[in-house]
Structures are given as C-alpha cells and as structure tokens.
Coordinates of C-alpha atoms in Angstrom, one line a residue:
M1154 CA -32.6 -1.9 6.7
S1155 CA -29.4 -0.1 7.3
K1156 CA -28.4 -2.4 10.1
E1157 CA -29.3 -5.5 8.1
Y1158 CA -27.3 -4.3 5.0
S1159 CA -24.3 -3.5 7.2
N1160 CA -24.4 -7.0 8.7
H1161 CA -24.3 -8.5 5.2
F1162 CA -21.4 -6.2 4.3
V1163 CA -19.5 -7.3 7.4
K1164 CA -19.9 -10.9 6.4
F1165 CA -18.6 -10.0 2.9
L1166 CA -15.6 -8.2 4.4
N1167 CA -14.7 -11.2 6.6
N1168 CA -14.8 -13.5 3.6
S1169 CA -12.8 -11.2 1.3
P1170 CA -9.2 -10.8 2.6
T1171 CA -7.7 -10.3 -0.9
Q1172 CA -8.9 -9.1 -4.3
Y1173 CA -9.2 -12.8 -5.4
H1174 CA -11.6 -13.6 -2.6
V1175 CA -13.5 -10.3 -3.3
V1176 CA -14.2 -11.4 -6.9
R1177 CA -15.1 -14.9 -5.8
E1178 CA -17.7 -13.6 -3.4
L1179 CA -19.1 -11.2 -6.0
K1180 CA -19.3 -14.0 -8.6
T1181 CA -21.4 -16.1 -6.2
M1182 CA -23.7 -13.2 -5.5
L1183 CA -24.2 -12.5 -9.2
L1184 CA -24.8 -16.2 -10.1
D1185 CA -27.3 -16.5 -7.3
S1186 CA -29.1 -13.5 -8.7
G1187 CA -29.5 -14.9 -12.2
F1188 CA -26.6 -13.2 -13.9
I1189 CA -25.0 -15.1 -16.7
E1190 CA -21.2 -15.6 -16.7
L1191 CA -19.3 -14.8 -19.9
K1192 CA -15.7 -15.6 -20.7
E1193 CA -13.1 -13.2 -22.2
K1194 CA -11.5 -16.0 -24.0
E1195 CA -14.7 -16.9 -25.8
M1196 CA -17.1 -15.2 -28.2
W1197 CA -19.8 -13.7 -26.1
S1198 CA -21.3 -10.6 -27.6
D1199 CA -23.7 -12.5 -29.9
K1200 CA -25.3 -14.1 -26.8
L1201 CA -26.5 -10.9 -25.4
E1202 CA -30.2 -10.2 -25.1
K1203 CA -32.1 -7.1 -23.9
G1204 CA -33.6 -7.4 -20.4
K1205 CA -30.9 -9.9 -19.2
S1206 CA -27.8 -9.5 -17.0
Y1207 CA -24.2 -10.8 -17.4
F1208 CA -20.8 -10.6 -15.9
L1209 CA -17.2 -11.5 -16.7
T1210 CA -13.9 -11.5 -14.8
R1211 CA -10.3 -10.9 -15.6
G1212 CA -7.4 -12.5 -13.7
D1213 CA -9.8 -13.5 -10.9
A1214 CA -9.3 -10.0 -9.5
S1215 CA -11.4 -7.6 -11.6
I1216 CA -15.1 -8.0 -12.5
V1217 CA -17.6 -6.3 -14.8
A1218 CA -21.3 -6.9 -14.4
F1219 CA -24.0 -5.4 -16.6
S1220 CA -27.8 -5.4 -17.2
V1221 CA -29.0 -4.6 -20.7
G1222 CA -32.1 -2.4 -20.6
G1223 CA -35.2 -3.8 -22.3
E1224 CA -35.4 -0.6 -24.5
F1225 CA -31.7 -0.2 -25.0
D1226 CA -30.6 1.6 -28.1
P1227 CA -26.8 1.7 -28.8
K1228 CA -26.8 5.5 -29.0
N1229 CA -28.3 5.8 -25.5
G1230 CA -25.1 4.9 -23.7
F1231 CA -24.2 3.4 -20.3
S1232 CA -24.8 4.2 -16.7
I1233 CA -21.6 3.0 -15.0
V1234 CA -20.4 2.7 -11.4
C1235 CA -16.8 1.9 -10.9
A1236 CA -14.8 0.9 -7.8
H1237 CA -11.7 -1.2 -7.0
T1238 CA -11.1 -4.6 -5.4
D1239 CA -7.6 -4.0 -4.0
S1240 CA -6.4 -2.2 -0.8
P1241 CA -3.0 -1.3 0.5
G1242 CA -1.3 -4.4 2.1
L1243 CA 1.7 -6.7 2.3
R1244 CA 2.6 -9.3 -0.3
I1245 CA 5.0 -12.2 0.3
K1246 CA 8.2 -11.7 -1.7
P1247 CA 9.2 -14.3 -4.4
V1248 CA 12.0 -15.3 -2.1
S1249 CA 10.7 -14.9 1.4
K1250 CA 12.8 -17.3 3.5
K1251 CA 14.3 -15.4 6.5
E1252 CA 15.6 -16.4 9.9
S1253 CA 17.0 -14.0 12.5
Q1254 CA 18.0 -14.5 16.1
G1255 CA 16.0 -17.7 16.5
S1256 CA 12.9 -16.4 14.7
V1257 CA 11.4 -17.7 11.5
Q1258 CA 10.2 -14.8 9.4
I1259 CA 8.6 -14.0 6.1
A1260 CA 10.0 -11.2 3.9
V1261 CA 7.2 -9.0 2.5
S1262 CA 6.8 -6.1 0.1
T1263 CA 4.5 -3.2 0.7
Y1264 CA 1.6 -2.8 -1.9
G1265 CA 0.1 0.6 -2.3
G1266 CA 0.4 3.6 0.0
G1267 CA -0.5 2.1 3.4
M1268 CA -0.2 3.7 6.8
W1269 CA 2.4 1.0 7.6
F1270 CA 3.0 2.0 11.2
T1271 CA -0.5 0.8 12.0
W1272 CA 0.5 -2.8 11.1
F1273 CA 2.9 -3.2 14.0
D1274 CA 1.6 -5.4 16.9
R1275 CA -1.3 -6.7 14.9
D1276 CA -2.6 -10.2 14.7
L1277 CA -1.9 -11.2 11.1
T1278 CA -2.5 -14.3 8.9
L1279 CA -2.2 -15.5 5.3
A1280 CA -4.5 -15.3 2.3
G1281 CA -4.2 -15.5 -1.5
K1282 CA -4.0 -17.6 -4.6
V1283 CA -1.9 -20.8 -5.0
L1284 CA -0.9 -22.7 -8.1
V1285 CA -0.8 -26.4 -7.6
R1286 CA 0.5 -29.2 -9.7
K1287 CA -2.1 -32.1 -10.0
D1288 CA -1.0 -34.8 -12.4
S1289 CA -0.3 -33.0 -15.7
K1290 CA -2.5 -30.1 -14.8
V1291 CA -2.0 -26.8 -13.0
T1292 CA -4.9 -25.9 -10.7
Q1293 CA -5.6 -22.7 -8.9
H1294 CA -6.8 -22.4 -5.3
L1295 CA -7.6 -19.7 -2.8
I1296 CA -6.6 -19.9 0.8
H1297 CA -7.6 -17.9 3.8
I1298 CA -6.2 -19.2 7.1
K1299 CA -8.6 -17.9 9.8
K1300 CA -6.3 -17.8 12.8
P1301 CA -3.5 -15.5 13.9
L1302 CA -0.2 -16.7 12.4
L1303 CA 2.1 -13.8 12.3
N1304 CA 3.0 -10.5 14.1
I1305 CA 5.3 -7.6 13.4
P1306 CA 6.4 -6.7 16.9
N1307 CA 7.3 -3.1 18.0
L1308 CA 10.5 -2.3 19.7
A1309 CA 9.8 -1.8 23.4
V1310 CA 9.6 1.8 24.6
H1311 CA 12.4 1.1 27.1
L1312 CA 14.8 0.5 24.1
H1313 CA 13.3 3.3 22.1
H1314 CA 13.0 6.2 24.5
S1315 CA 12.5 8.9 21.9
V1316 CA 9.6 7.3 20.1
N1317 CA 6.9 9.4 21.8
R1318 CA 8.8 12.7 21.3
R1319 CA 10.4 12.3 17.9
G1320 CA 8.0 10.0 16.2
F1321 CA 8.0 6.4 15.0
K1322 CA 10.3 6.1 11.9
P1323 CA 10.9 2.4 11.2
N1324 CA 12.9 1.1 8.3
F1325 CA 10.3 -0.7 6.2
E1326 CA 12.8 -3.1 4.7
T1327 CA 14.6 -4.3 7.9
N1328 CA 12.1 -3.5 10.8
F1329 CA 8.9 -4.5 9.0
V1330 CA 9.3 -8.3 8.7
P1331 CA 6.5 -10.5 10.1
V1332 CA 7.5 -13.3 12.6
L1333 CA 6.0 -16.7 11.9
A1334 CA 7.5 -19.0 14.5
T1335 CA 10.6 -19.7 16.6
E1336 CA 13.4 -21.8 15.1
I1337 CA 13.3 -24.2 18.1
S1338 CA 9.6 -25.0 17.6
T1339 CA 10.2 -25.5 13.9
A1340 CA 13.0 -27.9 14.7
L1341 CA 10.8 -29.9 17.1
L1342 CA 8.1 -30.1 14.4
D1343 CA 10.5 -31.8 12.0
R1344 CA 11.6 -34.4 14.7
P1345 CA 10.3 -37.9 13.7
K1346 CA 7.7 -39.4 16.0
N1347 CA 8.6 -42.6 17.9
D1348 CA 5.9 -44.9 16.7
K1349 CA 5.9 -48.0 14.4
K1350 CA 4.1 -46.3 11.6
E1351 CA 6.5 -43.4 11.5
K1352 CA 9.5 -45.8 11.6
E1353 CA 8.2 -47.7 8.6
K1354 CA 7.7 -44.5 6.8
Q1355 CA 11.3 -43.4 7.7
K1356 CA 12.7 -46.6 6.2
E1357 CA 10.8 -46.1 3.0
Q1358 CA 12.2 -42.6 2.8
E1359 CA 15.8 -43.9 3.3
I1360 CA 15.3 -46.4 0.4
E1361 CA 14.2 -43.6 -1.9
L1362 CA 16.8 -41.1 -0.7
E1363 CA 19.5 -42.0 -3.2
K1364 CA 17.0 -41.8 -6.1
E1365 CA 15.9 -38.4 -5.0
K1366 CA 19.4 -36.9 -4.6
E1367 CA 19.8 -35.8 -8.1
K1368 CA 16.3 -34.4 -8.2
E1369 CA 16.9 -32.5 -5.0
K1370 CA 20.0 -30.9 -6.4
E1371 CA 18.0 -29.7 -9.4
N1372 CA 15.3 -28.2 -7.2
E1373 CA 17.6 -26.9 -4.5
K1374 CA 17.3 -23.3 -5.5
E1375 CA 13.5 -23.6 -5.6
K1376 CA 13.3 -25.1 -2.2
I1377 CA 15.1 -22.3 -0.4
K1378 CA 12.8 -19.6 -1.8
H1379 CA 10.4 -20.0 1.0
H1380 CA 10.8 -21.5 4.5
P1381 CA 9.6 -25.2 4.7
L1382 CA 7.2 -24.1 7.5
L1383 CA 5.4 -21.7 5.2
L1384 CA 5.1 -24.3 2.5
K1385 CA 3.8 -26.8 5.1
I1386 CA 1.1 -24.3 6.3
I1387 CA -0.1 -23.7 2.7
S1388 CA -0.1 -27.4 1.8
E1389 CA -2.0 -28.4 4.9
E1390 CA -4.6 -25.8 4.2
L1391 CA -5.1 -27.3 0.7
S1392 CA -4.6 -30.9 1.8
I1393 CA -1.8 -31.4 -0.7
E1394 CA 1.9 -32.2 -0.5
P1395 CA 4.4 -29.2 -0.3
E1396 CA 6.0 -30.5 -3.5
Q1397 CA 2.8 -29.9 -5.4
I1398 CA 3.0 -26.1 -4.8
I1399 CA 4.3 -24.4 -7.9
D1400 CA 4.0 -20.8 -6.9
F1401 CA 1.6 -18.4 -5.1
D1402 CA 0.5 -14.8 -4.7
I1403 CA -0.2 -14.7 -1.0
S1404 CA -0.7 -11.6 1.2
V1405 CA -0.1 -11.1 4.9
V1406 CA -3.5 -9.8 6.1
P1407 CA -5.1 -8.8 9.4
S1408 CA -6.8 -11.7 11.1
Q1409 CA -9.1 -9.4 13.2
S1410 CA -12.7 -9.5 11.9
A1411 CA -14.7 -6.5 10.7
Q1412 CA -17.1 -5.2 13.4
I1413 CA -20.1 -2.9 13.7
G1414 CA -19.4 -0.7 16.7
G1415 CA -20.2 2.4 18.7
Y1416 CA -23.0 2.6 21.3
F1417 CA -25.6 3.2 18.6
S1418 CA -24.0 0.6 16.2
E1419 CA -23.4 3.5 13.8
F1420 CA -19.7 2.7 13.0
L1421 CA -18.0 0.0 11.0
Y1422 CA -14.5 -0.9 11.9
S1423 CA -12.4 -2.9 9.5
D1424 CA -9.4 -3.0 7.1
R1425 CA -10.1 -2.6 3.4
L1426 CA -13.1 -0.3 3.7
D1427 CA -11.2 1.6 1.0
N1428 CA -12.6 0.4 -1.4
L1429 CA -14.7 -2.6 -0.6
V1430 CA -17.5 -0.3 0.5
S1431 CA -17.9 0.9 -3.0
T1432 CA -17.2 -2.5 -4.5
Y1433 CA -19.9 -4.3 -2.5
T1434 CA -22.5 -1.5 -2.9
S1435 CA -22.0 -1.2 -6.6
I1436 CA -22.6 -4.9 -7.3
T1437 CA -25.5 -5.3 -4.8
S1438 CA -27.1 -2.1 -6.2
L1439 CA -26.9 -3.4 -9.8
I1440 CA -28.5 -6.7 -8.6
D1441 CA -31.3 -4.9 -6.7
S1442 CA -32.0 -2.5 -9.6
N1443 CA -33.0 -5.5 -11.7
D1444 CA -36.6 -5.2 -11.0
K1445 CA -39.5 -4.4 -13.4
S1446 CA -37.7 -1.1 -14.2
L1447 CA -35.2 -3.1 -16.3
A1448 CA -37.8 -3.9 -18.9
T1449 CA -38.2 -0.2 -19.8
E1450 CA -34.5 0.8 -19.2
K1451 CA -33.0 2.6 -22.2
T1452 CA -29.3 2.3 -21.2
V1453 CA -27.0 -0.6 -20.1
R1454 CA -26.4 -0.5 -16.3
V1455 CA -22.8 -1.4 -15.5
A1456 CA -20.8 -2.1 -12.3
V1457 CA -17.1 -2.6 -12.8
C1458 CA -14.5 -3.3 -10.0
F1459 CA -10.9 -3.1 -11.0
D1460 CA -7.8 -4.5 -9.4
N1461 CA -4.5 -2.5 -8.9
E1462 CA -6.0 1.0 -8.3
E1463 CA -3.7 1.4 -5.3
I1464 CA -0.6 1.1 -7.5
G1465 CA -1.7 3.3 -10.4
S1466 CA -4.0 1.0 -12.5
N1467 CA -1.4 0.5 -15.3
T1468 CA -1.8 -3.3 -15.3
L1469 CA -3.7 -6.0 -17.2
R1470 CA -6.4 -6.0 -14.5
G1471 CA -6.3 -2.2 -13.9
A1472 CA -8.6 0.6 -15.0
N1473 CA -6.0 1.7 -17.5
S1474 CA -6.3 -1.6 -19.4
T1475 CA -8.6 -2.4 -22.3
L1476 CA -11.1 -4.2 -20.1
L1477 CA -14.0 -1.7 -19.8
R1478 CA -13.7 -0.1 -23.2
S1479 CA -13.6 -3.5 -24.9
I1480 CA -16.8 -4.7 -23.1
L1481 CA -18.7 -1.5 -23.8
K1482 CA -17.7 -1.6 -27.5
N1483 CA -18.8 -5.2 -27.8
I1484 CA -22.1 -4.5 -26.2
T1485 CA -22.7 -1.5 -28.5
Y1486 CA -21.7 -3.4 -31.7
Q1487 CA -24.0 -6.3 -30.8
F1488 CA -27.1 -4.1 -30.8
V1489 CA -26.3 -1.9 -33.8
K1490 CA -28.7 -2.5 -36.6
K1491 CA -27.5 -4.4 -39.7
E1492 CA -27.9 -1.3 -41.9
Q1493 CA -25.7 0.7 -39.5
K1494 CA -22.7 -1.7 -39.4
K1495 CA -20.5 0.7 -41.4
I1496 CA -21.0 3.5 -38.9
R1497 CA -20.9 1.4 -35.7
S1498 CA -17.7 3.0 -34.5
E1499 CA -19.3 6.4 -34.7
I1500 CA -22.3 5.1 -32.9
F1501 CA -20.1 3.8 -30.1
D1502 CA -18.5 7.3 -29.7
I1503 CA -22.0 8.8 -29.5
S1504 CA -22.9 6.2 -26.9
L1505 CA -20.0 7.1 -24.7
R1506 CA -20.9 10.8 -24.9
N1507 CA -24.4 10.0 -23.7
S1508 CA -23.0 7.9 -20.8
Y1509 CA -22.2 8.7 -17.3
L1510 CA -19.5 7.2 -15.0
L1511 CA -19.7 7.3 -11.2
S1512 CA -16.2 6.8 -9.7
A1513 CA -16.8 5.6 -6.2
D1514 CA -14.0 5.6 -3.6
S1515 CA -13.4 6.4 0.0
C1516 CA -13.5 10.0 1.1
H1517 CA -12.2 11.9 4.1
A1518 CA -14.6 12.7 7.0
V1519 CA -13.7 15.7 9.1
H1520 CA -11.5 14.4 12.0
P1521 CA -12.5 15.7 15.4
N1522 CA -8.9 15.8 16.6
Y1523 CA -7.4 17.3 13.4
T1524 CA -9.9 19.9 12.2
S1525 CA -7.3 22.1 10.7
Y1526 CA -6.7 19.6 7.9
H1527 CA -10.1 20.2 6.5
E1528 CA -11.5 23.1 4.4
K1529 CA -13.9 24.7 7.0
R1530 CA -16.6 25.4 4.4
H1531 CA -16.6 21.9 3.1
V1532 CA -16.6 19.8 6.3
C1533 CA -18.0 16.3 5.7
K1534 CA -19.2 14.2 8.5
I1535 CA -19.8 10.5 9.0
N1536 CA -23.4 9.4 8.6
E1537 CA -24.5 12.8 7.3
G1538 CA -24.5 12.2 3.5
I1539 CA -22.7 10.9 0.4
I1540 CA -19.7 13.0 -0.6
I1541 CA -19.3 14.6 -4.0
E1542 CA -15.6 15.4 -4.5
T1543 CA -14.5 18.5 -6.5
N1544 CA -10.9 19.2 -7.4
Y1545 CA -10.0 22.0 -9.8
E1546 CA -6.5 20.5 -10.3
G1547 CA -7.9 17.5 -12.1
D1548 CA -7.5 14.9 -9.4
T1549 CA -11.2 14.2 -9.6
T1550 CA -13.7 14.5 -12.5
T1551 CA -16.7 16.3 -11.0
E1552 CA -17.8 19.3 -13.0
L1553 CA -20.9 21.4 -13.4
I1554 CA -23.1 19.1 -15.4
S1555 CA -22.0 15.9 -13.7
R1556 CA -22.6 17.5 -10.3
Y1557 CA -26.1 18.6 -11.3
I1558 CA -27.1 15.2 -12.5
L1559 CA -25.9 13.5 -9.4
K1560 CA -27.5 15.9 -7.1
A1561 CA -30.8 15.6 -9.0
I1562 CA -30.7 11.8 -8.6
A1563 CA -29.9 12.2 -4.9
K1564 CA -32.8 14.6 -4.4
N1565 CA -35.2 12.3 -6.2
N1566 CA -34.2 9.5 -3.8
Q1567 CA -34.1 11.7 -0.7
I1568 CA -30.4 11.1 -0.1
S1569 CA -28.2 13.8 1.6
I1570 CA -25.2 15.1 -0.3
Q1571 CA -22.0 16.7 1.1
D1572 CA -19.7 18.7 -1.1
A1573 CA -15.9 18.2 -0.5
I1574 CA -12.8 20.0 -1.6
I1575 CA -9.4 19.9 -0.1
I1576 CA -7.6 22.9 1.4
N1577 CA -5.2 24.6 -1.0
E1578 CA -2.0 23.5 0.8
T1579 CA -2.7 19.8 0.7
G1580 CA -2.9 17.2 -2.2
G1581 CA -5.6 14.7 -2.8
G1582 CA -5.3 11.0 -3.6
S1583 CA -5.8 9.7 -7.1
T1584 CA -9.1 8.0 -8.2
L1585 CA -10.3 5.9 -11.1
G1586 CA -12.4 8.8 -12.4
P1587 CA -9.9 10.9 -14.3
M1588 CA -8.3 7.9 -15.9
L1589 CA -11.5 6.4 -17.2
S1590 CA -13.1 9.7 -18.1
T1591 CA -10.1 10.6 -20.3
Q1592 CA -9.8 7.1 -21.8
L1593 CA -13.4 6.8 -22.7
G1594 CA -14.4 10.4 -23.3
I1595 CA -17.3 10.1 -20.8
T1596 CA -19.0 12.4 -18.3
S1597 CA -18.0 11.5 -14.8
S1598 CA -18.1 12.4 -11.1
D1599 CA -16.2 11.2 -8.1
I1600 CA -18.1 10.3 -5.0
G1601 CA -17.8 8.2 -1.8
I1602 CA -18.7 8.0 1.8
P1603 CA -16.8 9.8 4.6
S1604 CA -14.3 7.7 6.6
W1605 CA -11.5 8.1 9.2
G1606 CA -8.1 6.5 9.0
M1607 CA -8.0 5.8 5.2
H1608 CA -5.2 3.3 4.4
S1609 CA -4.8 2.4 8.0
V1610 CA -5.0 -1.3 9.0
R1611 CA -8.2 -0.4 10.8
E1612 CA -10.5 2.2 9.1
T1613 CA -13.8 3.6 10.3
A1614 CA -17.0 4.4 8.3
G1615 CA -20.7 4.9 9.0
T1616 CA -23.4 2.2 8.6
T1617 CA -26.0 4.8 7.5
D1618 CA -23.7 6.0 4.8
I1619 CA -23.1 2.6 3.4
F1620 CA -26.8 1.9 3.1
N1621 CA -27.4 5.4 1.5
L1622 CA -24.6 4.8 -1.0
K1623 CA -26.5 1.7 -2.2
K1624 CA -29.7 3.7 -2.5
L1625 CA -27.9 6.3 -4.5
F1626 CA -26.5 3.7 -6.9
I1627 CA -29.9 2.2 -7.4
G1628 CA -31.4 5.6 -8.1
F1629 CA -28.6 6.3 -10.5
F1630 CA -29.2 3.1 -12.5
K1631 CA -32.9 3.8 -12.7
N1632 CA -33.0 7.6 -13.1
Y1633 CA -29.9 8.7 -15.0
Y1634 CA -31.2 8.6 -18.5
D1635 CA -34.4 10.6 -17.8
I1636 CA -32.5 13.3 -16.0
F1637 CA -29.8 13.5 -18.6
Q1638 CA -32.5 14.1 -21.3
T1639 CA -33.7 17.2 -19.5
I1640 CA -30.3 19.0 -20.1
Q1641 CA -30.3 21.3 -23.1
D1642 CA -27.3 22.6 -25.0
I1643 CA -26.2 26.2 -24.8
D1644 CA -28.2 28.4 -27.3

C-alpha cells in the first residue's frame, strides 16, 4: 500500500508545478469522490447537509474541503488539518525582457526562502496562469510546458578558482537570470519562409501595416515588457495569438520529474515536497475517511490548504486571511437551532474551543553528514515515524494537551511518533500553526514527516512516512472527538 500510495503521489507532484495546478488536481480528486463544489461569491451555507462533503477555492490557489458529520452539533467543533500549496521558487517579473551577450534571458524574482544555489545548472521550464482576451471576455488558463526550456548556468571553476575554498556567493539579481535562447536563433526564427503561402501572408501584412502603426505606438510599452519569444512560447502552448495575452503569473520551475529512488525504493526525490506532501495527504485522507464512520461523526472534518505560506501568509489567499474563519463560522451558524440564533456567536466560540488543528509541514530529518545541527536527544530519522514539533519560543503550537491527543491517536492507529525540538543555538522556520491557533483560539499541534534538503530544488523524503502521515490524518478525523472527551479539567 505504501508503494502504491507513493506512486499516486509522484503522479500528483508531476502534474502540480505551481499552486494553481495543485488546486486544479485537488479539485478533480474531490469532484471524483463526490464532494460538492461551493462558490465564495454565492450563498452556500443554506445548502449544507449532515453526512455530505463540500469544498471551495479562493484565487485558484487555496482550497478548503470539509465533511459534515452525520451527528454534528455546532458546539462539538471541527477536526482540522492544514497545509500549504506553495513552495519556494522563481516568478517571472512584470517586465522580464533581458538580452545579454547574445543570450535571450528572462528576469525573475525569488519567492520564499529557497536554497537558490541549488537552482544553478538545472533543467528548467515554465508553468503558471495566463489571462487571455477572447472576444469581449477575459479567460484564465493554466500552462505547464513539459520540456526543458531554460537554464541558469554556473560560472566555470577555471574562472572562479576560489569557489571550492571560499564558497559560492552569487548575486541573485545579476547572476541568477535564466537563459531561454540565443539571439541568433531567435533572429532566424523571425525570418520569413520562402514559400508562396508565406509571401501572400507577407503582402497582407504590408497592406495592414499603416493601419496598425498608431495601434503599435499605443501598445509599444506593453510589447517590450516581455521578449517576443517568451510570448510566442506561451501563445503556442495555448493555441492563441500573442496579442491575446493580457498578463500572466508564470513561474520558472524544474522540469525534472519526481522519482521514487534508493535500492529499496524507500526515498522520494522531488522539488516541492515542502509542502505538497502534507497538502496531498490531507485531502486524500479526508476523502478516504468518508466511509460509514461519517454517519456517526460528531464534528466537521476539514482539510485546508493555503497559498503564500512561504512569504508570511499575509495575503488574500494566505492563512492570515478571513478564509478559514469565515467558512467555519458559516458552517456553525447553518446548524444552530432556530431558538439559539441570538447566541450563535457564543456557540461558534465554544465550537472553536472544542476543535483541534493539525498544522502539517515538512520537518528536518537528522542529516548523516551534519549530525551536530540536531539535538542529540531528539534525533528524527526518515521512515521511522511522524514528527511532533515542540518549540518553547512559540514557533510551533504543540503543548501538553495537544501532544497527548495526537499521541493517543497515533497509538490507536499503530503509527510511530518522533519528538523534535531544535538545539538552543539555532532558529526554526515558521509554520501555519501559531498564526491559525492565535487567530481562531483553537488547540493545535505542529507535525510533519522528516526530510532532507528542505527548500532545495531537490528534496528527499521517505515513502513509508508519507503513507503513515495519511494513516495518521484518517485516524485523527475518525478518533479526535472521542479522545478529546476523555480529558477532564483540573479539579
């Protein structure tokens, strides 16, 4: 089962180069599993029924899916798993046209805290969302060009003798510009073909030339924002004319596929494991938990995947937006009895206090070549258990009660757990947990699977861990409420 699940995950990874593609893949999975799509711009809460499952998206990059328990009472609360759809990467700048020393290049901006030196000498391509003008309408399209198109070449060691002694310290504005083509090849591409059909077309273009001059002057500034070759590539991918392209949000992404590797097929090698591991497992776990147990479920099971975690979440699609709170409130209000309408706000607050949030993100496995970077009493290994992260500085949300609940769920489902805490002289990365726990007033814990090379262009995780993370989420959705009810207040 672990191998089969990992193979499905690899397929998902290879179809999900950007957060837009991630959400499209998840939408397809949910629809195929009988979930009902809701729209934020429409009234939807009055459509909800116990025992049924729903989802909605925001900006095509964040998604919330939920299953309403057959015995749900508004005071019972929610069992929530959260993750994020974005990863560190490169975004094409609004004005990207660049040529240097006979090379056609694309100017990019870094997104998030990537290990950027790992992006040099990699086969790269393009993926993202494009706005297209069609008649009087503006249509949206996703592209993913599945061939190597770009490269950020390193400076040869002969010209950079000190690189192995003093380290690699590139300027990420001037030395980190992908190469798309040579200028000479681009010029040959624009040369008209010597055939009858092409000559007739050229004559027609000459007749229309005068009419277009004024229009060209008006659009001149727009035309120089991006190199014509880039626009040609995008338009050919969408089978449209370059003039139909209004704008786009396109990333430069690795073209190398995700792979299962190692002699025992125990490793997964890919970019974006942070945090598509948690994104994929959260949604598939919610789907798979929709068995006969949903009929007697007393909470609402929720899987939410936000965009923009890597840049702080303070965006319309991020965890610091109104998205999750708004949805939880609408669900609660819908099932409040008529005679309790006046106190529904208080009921919602009670609901949140009875809820539990699992913030799932990537965690650090002990590195065999850098063991001093890990707290020796909290060494976490790949394929040896799910990590519970504790940080007494508030970077994570795990505390006494939330840790007990999670370990009880893991024990019930025979899943190994590893405790992690960083050494005192290093800092940890941020997660969604503290933000959502503070915003909602909800008990929370931060977990994940161990990995190597987090934020590298090529990360490593364990196939057994990915499968066990799914098992843990399913156990959480099914067991949380009963375990929570066993905890008594202090006398």
